[in-house]
Tab-separated table of C-alpha atoms in Angstrom:
chain	number	residue	atom	x	y	z
A	889	MET	CA	0.000	0.000	0.000
A	890	TYR	CA	1.523	3.301	-1.131
A	891	ASN	CA	0.609	6.426	0.773
A	892	ARG	CA	-1.493	9.017	-1.031
A	893	ASN	CA	-0.865	11.723	1.525
A	894	GLU	CA	-1.932	14.653	-0.662
A	895	ALA	CA	-5.282	13.010	-1.383
A	896	LEU	CA	-5.707	11.982	2.256
A	897	SER	CA	-5.090	15.531	3.430
A	898	LYS	CA	-7.661	16.902	0.996
A	899	LEU	CA	-10.222	14.340	2.137
A	900	LEU	CA	-9.724	14.684	5.871
A	901	LYS	CA	-9.950	18.455	5.835
A	902	TRP	CA	-13.698	17.866	5.407
A	903	ARG	CA	-13.934	15.537	8.419
A	904	ASP	CA	-17.025	16.195	10.556
A	905	HIS	CA	-18.375	18.756	8.106
A	906	ASP	CA	-22.053	18.308	7.305
A	907	LEU	CA	-21.264	17.013	3.818
A	908	ILE	CA	-20.943	13.642	2.111
A	909	LYS	CA	-17.348	13.072	1.000
A	910	VAL	CA	-17.264	11.442	-2.467
A	911	VAL	CA	-14.004	10.037	-3.906
A	912	THR	CA	-14.216	9.425	-7.658
A	913	GLY	CA	-11.753	8.070	-10.203
A	914	ILE	CA	-11.096	5.340	-12.749
A	915	ARG	CA	-11.038	1.748	-11.535
A	916	ARG	CA	-7.842	0.638	-9.759
A	917	CYS	CA	-6.470	4.160	-9.338
A	918	GLY	CA	-6.269	3.844	-5.548
A	919	LYS	CA	-9.617	5.095	-4.247
A	920	SER	CA	-9.961	2.165	-1.835
A	921	VAL	CA	-6.507	2.835	-0.403
A	922	VAL	CA	-7.348	6.480	0.240
A	923	LEU	CA	-10.588	5.430	1.926
A	924	GLN	CA	-8.730	2.906	4.098
A	925	MET	CA	-6.123	5.542	4.994
A	926	ALA	CA	-8.900	7.930	6.037
A	927	ARG	CA	-10.476	5.223	8.209
A	928	ASP	CA	-7.132	4.406	9.815
A	929	ALA	CA	-6.405	8.083	10.465
A	930	ILE	CA	-9.747	8.518	12.212
A	931	LEU	CA	-9.145	5.405	14.320
A	932	ALA	CA	-5.649	6.673	15.155
A	933	SER	CA	-7.153	9.973	16.347
A	934	GLY	CA	-8.844	8.098	19.205
A	935	VAL	CA	-12.235	7.164	17.756
A	936	ALA	CA	-13.338	3.743	19.032
A	937	ARG	CA	-13.553	0.933	16.486
A	938	ASP	CA	-17.255	0.359	17.255
A	939	ARG	CA	-17.933	3.853	15.888
A	940	VAL	CA	-16.291	3.184	12.515
A	941	ALA	CA	-17.794	1.028	9.727
A	942	PHE	CA	-16.107	0.115	6.456
A	943	ILE	CA	-17.875	-1.811	3.670
A	944	ASP	CA	-16.140	-2.810	0.428
A	945	PHE	CA	-18.966	-3.579	-2.004
A	946	GLU	CA	-16.583	-5.369	-4.360
A	947	GLY	CA	-15.432	-7.693	-1.591
A	948	ARG	CA	-16.715	-11.153	-0.732
A	949	ALA	CA	-18.156	-10.085	2.626
A	950	ALA	CA	-20.513	-7.623	0.923
A	951	VAL	CA	-21.835	-9.880	-1.827
A	952	ASP	CA	-25.286	-10.040	-0.238
A	953	LEU	CA	-25.484	-6.325	0.640
A	954	THR	CA	-27.485	-5.415	-2.439
A	955	THR	CA	-30.146	-3.061	-1.065
A	956	PRO	CA	-30.171	-0.035	1.266
A	957	GLU	CA	-32.070	-2.053	3.873
A	958	LYS	CA	-29.412	-4.771	3.971
A	959	VAL	CA	-26.628	-2.180	4.145
A	960	TRP	CA	-28.355	-0.435	7.059
A	961	ALA	CA	-28.572	-3.758	8.900
A	962	GLU	CA	-24.819	-4.253	8.421
A	963	LEU	CA	-24.096	-0.706	9.602
A	964	ASP	CA	-26.192	-1.244	12.729
A	965	HIS	CA	-24.218	-4.444	13.337
A	966	GLN	CA	-20.855	-2.697	13.036
A	967	LEU	CA	-21.719	0.599	14.737
A	968	THR	CA	-22.586	-0.155	18.348
A	969	GLY	CA	-20.672	2.642	20.079
A	970	GLU	CA	-21.961	5.940	21.381
A	971	GLY	CA	-21.182	9.301	19.763
A	972	LYS	CA	-20.262	10.438	16.264
A	973	LYS	CA	-20.075	7.508	13.840
A	974	TYR	CA	-17.962	7.249	10.682
A	975	VAL	CA	-19.191	5.340	7.617
A	976	PHE	CA	-16.943	4.335	4.707
A	977	LEU	CA	-18.634	2.817	1.641
A	978	ASP	CA	-16.283	1.625	-1.108
A	979	GLU	CA	-17.802	1.428	-4.640
A	980	VAL	CA	-21.232	2.237	-3.265
A	981	GLN	CA	-22.811	2.412	-6.745
A	982	ARG	CA	-22.992	-1.388	-6.706
A	983	VAL	CA	-25.913	-1.143	-4.268
A	984	GLU	CA	-29.278	-0.954	-5.978
A	985	GLY	CA	-30.784	2.363	-4.959
A	986	PHE	CA	-27.488	3.610	-3.477
A	987	GLU	CA	-28.716	7.198	-3.881
A	988	ARG	CA	-31.424	6.641	-1.256
A	989	LEU	CA	-28.909	4.911	0.999
A	990	VAL	CA	-26.427	7.790	0.923
A	991	ASP	CA	-29.200	10.346	1.321
A	992	SER	CA	-30.573	8.559	4.380
A	993	ILE	CA	-27.106	8.405	5.971
A	994	TYR	CA	-26.669	12.113	5.343
A	995	ALA	CA	-30.048	12.874	6.878
A	996	ASP	CA	-29.005	11.269	10.195
A	997	LYS	CA	-26.574	13.790	11.666
A	998	GLN	CA	-24.814	11.261	13.877
A	999	TYR	CA	-22.983	9.907	10.796
A	1000	ASP	CA	-19.986	11.283	8.912
A	1001	CYS	CA	-20.005	9.513	5.540
A	1002	TYR	CA	-17.296	8.839	2.934
A	1003	VAL	CA	-18.000	7.005	-0.328
A	1004	THR	CA	-16.147	6.049	-3.509
A	1005	GLY	CA	-17.330	5.436	-7.060
A	1006	SER	CA	-15.797	4.685	-10.457
A	1007	ASN	CA	-18.181	6.696	-12.640
A	1008	ALA	CA	-18.842	10.394	-13.099
A	1009	TRP	CA	-22.512	9.606	-13.687
A	1010	MET	CA	-22.756	8.706	-10.021
A	1011	LEU	CA	-22.637	12.449	-9.363
A	1012	SER	CA	-24.603	13.515	-12.420
A	1013	GLY	CA	-27.760	11.513	-11.758
A	1014	GLU	CA	-30.051	10.935	-8.820
A	1015	LEU	CA	-27.335	11.192	-6.175
A	1016	ALA	CA	-26.570	14.749	-7.257
A	1017	THR	CA	-30.299	15.484	-7.072
A	1018	TYR	CA	-30.603	13.990	-3.593
A	1019	LEU	CA	-27.457	15.675	-2.294
A	1020	SER	CA	-27.526	18.936	-4.234
A	1021	GLY	CA	-25.078	21.256	-2.488
A	1022	ARG	CA	-24.471	18.708	0.274
A	1023	TYR	CA	-21.378	16.860	-0.929
A	1024	VAL	CA	-17.756	17.516	-1.846
A	1025	GLU	CA	-15.861	15.538	-4.480
A	1026	LEU	CA	-12.232	14.468	-4.399
A	1027	HIS	CA	-11.257	13.238	-7.846
A	1028	LEU	CA	-8.386	10.762	-7.848
A	1029	THR	CA	-6.185	9.728	-10.761
A	1030	PRO	CA	-3.454	7.095	-10.955
A	1031	PHE	CA	-0.135	8.192	-9.439
A	1032	SER	CA	1.299	11.577	-10.304
A	1033	PHE	CA	4.932	11.461	-11.427
A	1034	TYR	CA	5.979	12.608	-7.953
A	1035	GLU	CA	4.064	9.744	-6.326
A	1036	PHE	CA	5.281	7.237	-8.911
A	1037	ALA	CA	8.939	8.226	-8.484
A	1038	ASP	CA	8.835	8.564	-4.691
A	1039	GLY	CA	11.374	6.241	-3.109
A	1040	MET	CA	12.894	5.059	-6.389
A	1041	LYS	CA	16.703	5.134	-6.314
A	1042	ARG	CA	17.116	5.612	-10.053
A	1043	ASP	CA	17.980	8.339	-12.511
A	1044	ARG	CA	14.892	10.502	-13.003
A	1045	ARG	CA	15.159	10.216	-16.783
A	1046	ASP	CA	14.824	6.432	-16.552
A	1047	VAL	CA	11.869	6.783	-14.167
A	1048	TRP	CA	10.262	9.218	-16.588
A	1049	LEU	CA	10.571	6.758	-19.466
A	1050	ASP	CA	8.938	4.032	-17.360
A	1051	TYR	CA	6.177	6.450	-16.349
A	1052	CYS	CA	5.394	7.263	-19.990
A	1053	ARG	CA	5.571	3.664	-21.204
A	1054	TYR	CA	4.038	1.648	-18.362
A	1055	GLY	CA	1.805	4.286	-16.792
A	1056	SER	CA	1.107	5.023	-13.180
A	1057	PHE	CA	-1.570	2.735	-11.791
A	1058	PRO	CA	-0.464	1.725	-8.278
A	1059	TYR	CA	-0.276	-1.988	-9.091
A	1060	VAL	CA	1.794	-1.250	-12.190
A	1061	ARG	CA	4.444	0.301	-9.981
A	1062	ARG	CA	4.416	-2.845	-7.865
A	1063	LEU	CA	4.896	-5.007	-10.964
A	1064	LEU	CA	7.839	-2.856	-12.042
A	1065	GLU	CA	9.428	-3.074	-8.594
A	1066	CYS	CA	9.152	-6.860	-8.770
A	1067	GLY	CA	10.746	-6.936	-12.218
A	1068	GLU	CA	7.541	-8.172	-13.855
A	1069	GLN	CA	7.311	-5.667	-16.698
A	1070	GLU	CA	5.926	-8.343	-19.014
A	1071	GLY	CA	2.745	-8.476	-16.933
A	1072	VAL	CA	1.963	-4.761	-17.194
A	1073	GLY	CA	0.299	-4.909	-20.599
A	1074	GLN	CA	-2.040	-7.712	-19.584
A	1075	TYR	CA	-2.965	-5.881	-16.372
A	1076	LEU	CA	-3.729	-2.620	-18.216
A	1077	GLU	CA	-5.723	-4.481	-20.861
A	1078	GLY	CA	-7.827	-5.920	-18.044
A	1079	ILE	CA	-8.557	-2.458	-16.638
A	1080	PHE	CA	-9.450	-1.142	-20.082
A	1081	ASN	CA	-11.794	-4.034	-20.869
A	1082	THR	CA	-13.478	-3.758	-17.473
A	1083	VAL	CA	-14.111	-0.052	-18.005
A	1084	LEU	CA	-15.547	-0.707	-21.468
A	1085	VAL	CA	-17.841	-3.521	-20.346
A	1086	LYS	CA	-18.929	-2.402	-16.857
A	1087	ASP	CA	-18.773	1.379	-17.100
A	1088	VAL	CA	-19.516	2.175	-20.750
A	1089	ALA	CA	-21.217	-0.593	-22.755
A	1090	SER	CA	-23.570	-1.549	-19.930
A	1091	ARG	CA	-24.394	2.093	-19.308
A	1092	VAL	CA	-25.502	2.710	-22.902
A	1093	LYS	CA	-26.904	-0.832	-23.220
A	1094	MET	CA	-24.739	-1.515	-26.246
A	1095	SER	CA	-23.667	-4.972	-27.327
A	1096	ASP	CA	-21.117	-3.796	-29.924
A	1097	ALA	CA	-18.170	-3.120	-27.622
A	1098	GLY	CA	-15.946	-3.161	-30.717
A	1099	THR	CA	-17.268	0.232	-31.817
A	1100	ILE	CA	-16.569	1.769	-28.430
A	1101	ARG	CA	-13.096	0.239	-28.507
A	1102	ARG	CA	-12.421	1.824	-31.921
A	1103	ILE	CA	-13.578	5.202	-30.649
A	1104	ALA	CA	-11.302	4.842	-27.624
A	1105	ALA	CA	-8.396	3.877	-29.901
A	1106	TYR	CA	-9.026	6.988	-31.980
A	1107	LEU	CA	-9.035	9.235	-28.917
A	1108	PHE	CA	-5.863	7.586	-27.600
A	1109	ASP	CA	-4.203	8.160	-30.973
A	1110	ASN	CA	-5.235	11.823	-31.040
A	1111	ILE	CA	-4.388	13.092	-27.567
A	1112	GLY	CA	-3.486	16.741	-27.817
A	1113	ASN	CA	-5.212	17.174	-31.198
A	1114	LEU	CA	-8.354	19.208	-31.656
A	1115	THR	CA	-11.172	16.822	-32.477
A	1116	ASN	CA	-14.957	16.624	-32.593
A	1117	VAL	CA	-17.700	14.048	-32.946
A	1118	LYS	CA	-18.112	14.580	-36.703
A	1119	ARG	CA	-14.458	13.782	-37.294
A	1120	ILE	CA	-14.777	10.553	-35.323
A	1121	CYS	CA	-17.886	9.609	-37.325
A	1122	ASP	CA	-15.987	10.211	-40.564
A	1123	VAL	CA	-13.082	8.024	-39.428
A	1124	LEU	CA	-15.418	5.181	-38.443
A	1125	SER	CA	-17.246	5.424	-41.759
A	1126	SER	CA	-13.968	5.291	-43.692
A	1127	VAL	CA	-13.230	1.851	-42.232
A	1128	GLY	CA	-16.748	0.489	-42.702
A	1129	GLY	CA	-18.005	1.157	-39.191
A	1130	LYS	CA	-20.651	3.787	-39.753
A	1131	VAL	CA	-22.245	5.005	-36.520
A	1132	SER	CA	-24.726	7.842	-36.081
A	1133	TYR	CA	-23.598	11.224	-34.758
A	1134	PRO	CA	-25.777	11.007	-31.591
A	1135	SER	CA	-24.411	7.526	-30.830
A	1136	VAL	CA	-20.777	8.608	-31.161
A	1137	ALA	CA	-21.462	11.675	-29.016
A	1138	THR	CA	-22.967	9.410	-26.344
A	1139	TYR	CA	-20.060	6.947	-26.448
A	1140	VAL	CA	-17.451	9.714	-26.160
A	1141	THR	CA	-19.328	11.188	-23.203
A	1142	GLN	CA	-19.483	7.809	-21.490
A	1143	LEU	CA	-15.748	7.174	-22.040
A	1144	CYS	CA	-15.130	10.475	-20.264
A	1145	GLU	CA	-17.617	9.712	-17.496
A	1146	ALA	CA	-15.798	6.422	-16.898
A	1147	PHE	CA	-12.671	8.591	-16.477
A	1148	LEU	CA	-10.787	6.902	-19.308
A	1149	PHE	CA	-10.470	10.317	-20.990
A	1150	TYR	CA	-10.796	13.951	-19.972
A	1151	ARG	CA	-12.241	16.604	-22.253
A	1152	CYS	CA	-10.356	19.911	-22.363
A	1153	ASP	CA	-12.457	22.713	-23.842
A	1154	ARG	CA	-11.121	25.684	-25.790
A	1155	VAL	CA	-11.421	29.242	-24.527
A	1156	ASP	CA	-10.581	32.692	-25.792
A	1157	VAL	CA	-7.893	33.943	-23.399
A	1158	ARG	CA	-9.645	37.313	-23.367
A	1159	GLY	CA	-12.340	36.653	-20.785
A	1160	LEU	CA	-11.996	32.855	-20.920
A	1161	GLU	CA	-15.170	32.496	-22.974
A	1162	LEU	CA	-15.748	28.980	-24.298
A	1163	LEU	CA	-15.271	28.485	-28.038
A	1164	LYS	CA	-17.689	26.222	-29.885
A	1165	ALA	CA	-15.346	24.554	-32.365
A	1166	GLY	CA	-13.552	21.435	-31.159
A	1167	ALA	CA	-11.938	20.283	-27.935
A	1168	LYS	CA	-8.976	18.144	-26.940
A	1169	TYR	CA	-9.118	14.808	-25.169
A	1170	TYR	CA	-6.417	13.469	-22.872
A	1171	ALA	CA	-5.924	9.924	-21.581
A	1172	VAL	CA	-6.144	9.154	-17.861
A	1173	ASP	CA	-2.897	7.176	-18.037
A	1174	PRO	CA	-0.069	7.072	-20.610
A	1175	GLY	CA	0.476	3.353	-19.957
A	1176	ILE	CA	-2.996	2.265	-21.135
A	1177	ARG	CA	-2.507	4.316	-24.284
A	1178	TYR	CA	0.935	2.838	-24.962
A	1179	HIS	CA	-0.139	-0.761	-24.495
A	1180	LEU	CA	-3.287	-0.416	-26.597
A	1181	ASN	CA	-1.987	1.779	-29.427
A	1182	GLY	CA	1.759	1.133	-29.317
A	1183	ASN	CA	4.440	3.746	-29.903
A	1184	ARG	CA	4.255	6.082	-32.886
A	1185	ALA	CA	6.749	8.492	-34.375
A	1186	GLY	CA	6.440	11.861	-32.657
A	1187	ASP	CA	4.447	10.418	-29.761
A	1188	SER	CA	6.808	11.549	-27.006
A	1189	GLY	CA	5.862	15.210	-27.350
A	1190	ARG	CA	2.137	14.465	-27.164
A	1191	VAL	CA	2.609	12.142	-24.190
A	1192	LEU	CA	4.522	14.967	-22.484
A	1193	GLU	CA	1.560	17.273	-23.117
A	1194	ASN	CA	-0.846	14.629	-21.754
A	1195	VAL	CA	1.174	14.261	-18.548
A	1196	VAL	CA	1.258	18.043	-18.067
A	1197	TYR	CA	-2.516	18.212	-18.528
A	1198	LEU	CA	-3.073	15.551	-15.850
A	1199	GLU	CA	-0.793	17.382	-13.438
A	1200	LEU	CA	-2.517	20.704	-14.036
A	1201	MET	CA	-5.879	19.024	-13.537
A	1202	ARG	CA	-4.690	17.725	-10.154
A	1203	ARG	CA	-3.523	21.163	-9.094
A	1204	HIS	CA	-6.214	23.477	-10.433
A	1205	ARG	CA	-9.976	23.764	-10.466
A	1206	ALA	CA	-10.271	24.322	-14.219
A	1207	VAL	CA	-7.969	23.645	-17.197
A	1208	PHE	CA	-8.610	24.801	-20.772
A	1209	VAL	CA	-6.911	25.080	-24.164
A	1210	GLY	CA	-6.403	28.760	-24.983
A	1211	THR	CA	-6.653	30.789	-28.181
A	1212	THR	CA	-5.033	34.232	-28.355
A	1213	ARG	CA	-6.286	37.365	-30.096
A	1214	THR	CA	-4.207	36.492	-33.169
A	1215	GLY	CA	-5.483	32.902	-33.302
A	1216	ARG	CA	-2.404	31.254	-31.811
A	1217	GLU	CA	-2.913	28.332	-29.462
A	1218	VAL	CA	-1.858	28.292	-25.827
A	1219	ASP	CA	-1.580	24.684	-24.711
A	1220	PHE	CA	-3.200	25.229	-21.311
A	1221	VAL	CA	-4.946	27.951	-19.339
A	1222	THR	CA	-5.727	27.285	-15.675
A	1223	ARG	CA	-8.185	29.101	-13.465
A	1224	ASP	CA	-8.689	29.043	-9.700
A	1225	GLY	CA	-11.202	31.746	-8.914
A	1226	ASP	CA	-9.520	34.996	-9.983
A	1227	GLN	CA	-6.118	33.316	-10.374
A	1228	ILE	CA	-5.167	32.547	-13.985
A	1229	ALA	CA	-2.006	31.020	-15.435
A	1230	TYR	CA	-0.796	30.050	-18.911
A	1231	TYR	CA	1.335	27.074	-19.962
A	1232	GLN	CA	3.052	26.104	-23.183
A	1233	VAL	CA	4.520	22.590	-23.599
A	1234	ALA	CA	7.353	21.588	-25.955
A	1235	GLU	CA	9.530	18.513	-25.992
A	1236	THR	CA	12.650	20.584	-26.693
A	1237	VAL	CA	13.473	24.226	-27.402
A	1238	LYS	CA	17.218	23.818	-27.895
A	1239	ASP	CA	16.788	25.084	-31.441
A	1240	PRO	CA	16.484	28.914	-31.268
A	1241	GLU	CA	13.736	29.005	-33.888
A	1242	THR	CA	11.674	26.488	-31.922
A	1243	LEU	CA	12.112	28.541	-28.743
A	1244	VAL	CA	10.898	31.685	-30.511
A	1245	ARG	CA	7.876	29.834	-31.888
A	1246	GLU	CA	6.870	28.343	-28.520
A	1247	LEU	CA	7.247	31.660	-26.711
A	1248	ARG	CA	5.215	33.537	-29.298
A	1249	SER	CA	1.829	32.261	-28.083
A	1250	LEU	CA	2.567	33.320	-24.522
A	1251	GLU	CA	3.972	36.679	-25.642
A	1252	ASP	CA	0.705	37.215	-27.499
A	1253	ILE	CA	-1.121	37.506	-24.150
A	1254	ASP	CA	-1.049	41.059	-22.836
A	1255	ASP	CA	-1.934	40.516	-19.171
A	1256	ASN	CA	0.317	39.989	-16.165
A	1257	TYR	CA	-0.740	36.488	-15.107
A	1258	PRO	CA	2.060	33.885	-14.794
A	1259	LYS	CA	3.297	32.310	-18.030
A	1260	THR	CA	5.348	29.098	-18.098
A	1261	LEU	CA	7.076	27.109	-20.828
A	1262	ILE	CA	7.523	23.424	-19.878
A	1263	THR	CA	10.033	21.296	-21.796
A	1264	ALA	CA	11.804	17.956	-21.522
A	1265	ASP	CA	15.166	19.706	-21.800
A	1266	ASP	CA	17.003	18.832	-18.592
A	1267	THR	CA	18.070	22.377	-17.733
A	1268	ASN	CA	17.724	24.786	-14.837
A	1269	PRO	CA	14.814	27.267	-14.889
A	1270	VAL	CA	15.387	30.365	-17.025
A	1271	MET	CA	13.359	33.535	-17.711
A	1272	HIS	CA	12.475	34.875	-21.162
A	1273	ASN	CA	11.076	38.411	-20.743
A	1274	GLY	CA	8.828	37.352	-17.887
A	1275	ILE	CA	8.092	33.840	-19.207
A	1276	ARG	CA	9.571	31.106	-17.033
A	1277	GLN	CA	11.019	28.041	-18.752
A	1278	VAL	CA	11.164	24.922	-16.547
A	1279	CYS	CA	12.139	21.306	-17.008
A	1280	ILE	CA	9.318	18.759	-16.826
A	1281	TYR	CA	10.987	16.940	-13.922
A	1282	ASP	CA	11.149	20.103	-11.810
A	1283	PHE	CA	7.576	21.016	-12.704
A	1284	LEU	CA	6.177	17.605	-11.790
A	1285	SER	CA	8.124	17.454	-8.524
A	1286	GLY	CA	6.707	20.729	-7.259
A	1287	ARG	CA	4.321	19.958	-4.415
A	1288	ASP	CA	3.792	23.462	-3.029
A	1289	ALA	CA	1.409	24.487	-5.845
A	1290	LEU	CA	-1.102	21.688	-5.208
A	1291	SER	CA	-4.479	23.272	-4.724
A	1292	THR	CA	-7.099	22.341	-2.196
A	1293	MET	CA	-10.402	20.769	-3.138
């Protein structure tokens, strides 16, 4: 079990607040570990064990806990102590009518409740209606580069290459530590297939999982490229797999709601108004992409951009693709309330012409918010007329900028 101390800190800051704490994220990213760490921290603070209940709905002991009534009976069995009680429900969406269960726990003020789920739709359906304004979400991804590299006694360049090739699911790191690299692909394929079958195909009641797989392959192959539903439809039609526009739109949405991809919308940097044409999609993990699509020429720069997006998403409340007044693209714009920042990503800027080109988009912005150029060039930070150039390793190792929930 690897510590996820940043996530734990974000979760426990809401302890005893009159809110349901919801931890979301793709399957096998470590949600259960964070929930167990939160339980252990509360027990370590002096709370008696008979005031703490933990139910893993994917475990053998919970196989018969299929309704709210049965779950309540189990909670009453575990929670016999007096005083504030703490309830931890892992993968609660497996309970039929889980929305009513969570709502009823919330309604009884003697309980402080923490739940996990592997689908965004858990918070976009009835649960959101029941708990409108009464929950906080902690979204978890597989390991950040800092978490992945923590404790490794190896050159950071070698760790980076492993991170980009094998990905950052917690169990993948364990396989690498045991020297079982050959098992990583099979493990990631299992996660991918489970997401397709349990979180996407079953959700849209579709038997043709092959079409969803082809759409996922397309999105994996086009990380960092502007795309839209019509373009995906055209690609499918060109290979004899014609699918209607509404169907493709639904499948793309469900792939995002299963947290396999994240949609990054475009904004005009003047006022951050959303633009209608196109968006970018980024993969939740570079390892799944590598093992499903293989390595392509020029991939390393796009994988770098994908990793930067994931890190910015962890740190900031909102991340967009930017367009300047002259139509140039800014790779990422982040916003936290009134705080805005701009980021450009390039694999290398050792060539002077490339450096000028990458800086131009940031120089096109005439405000005083921070502007950063991130590269894979292993150099010390340097300033270019107010634009800070940093190495990817230094950027990813910076913990002080992590935002709160």
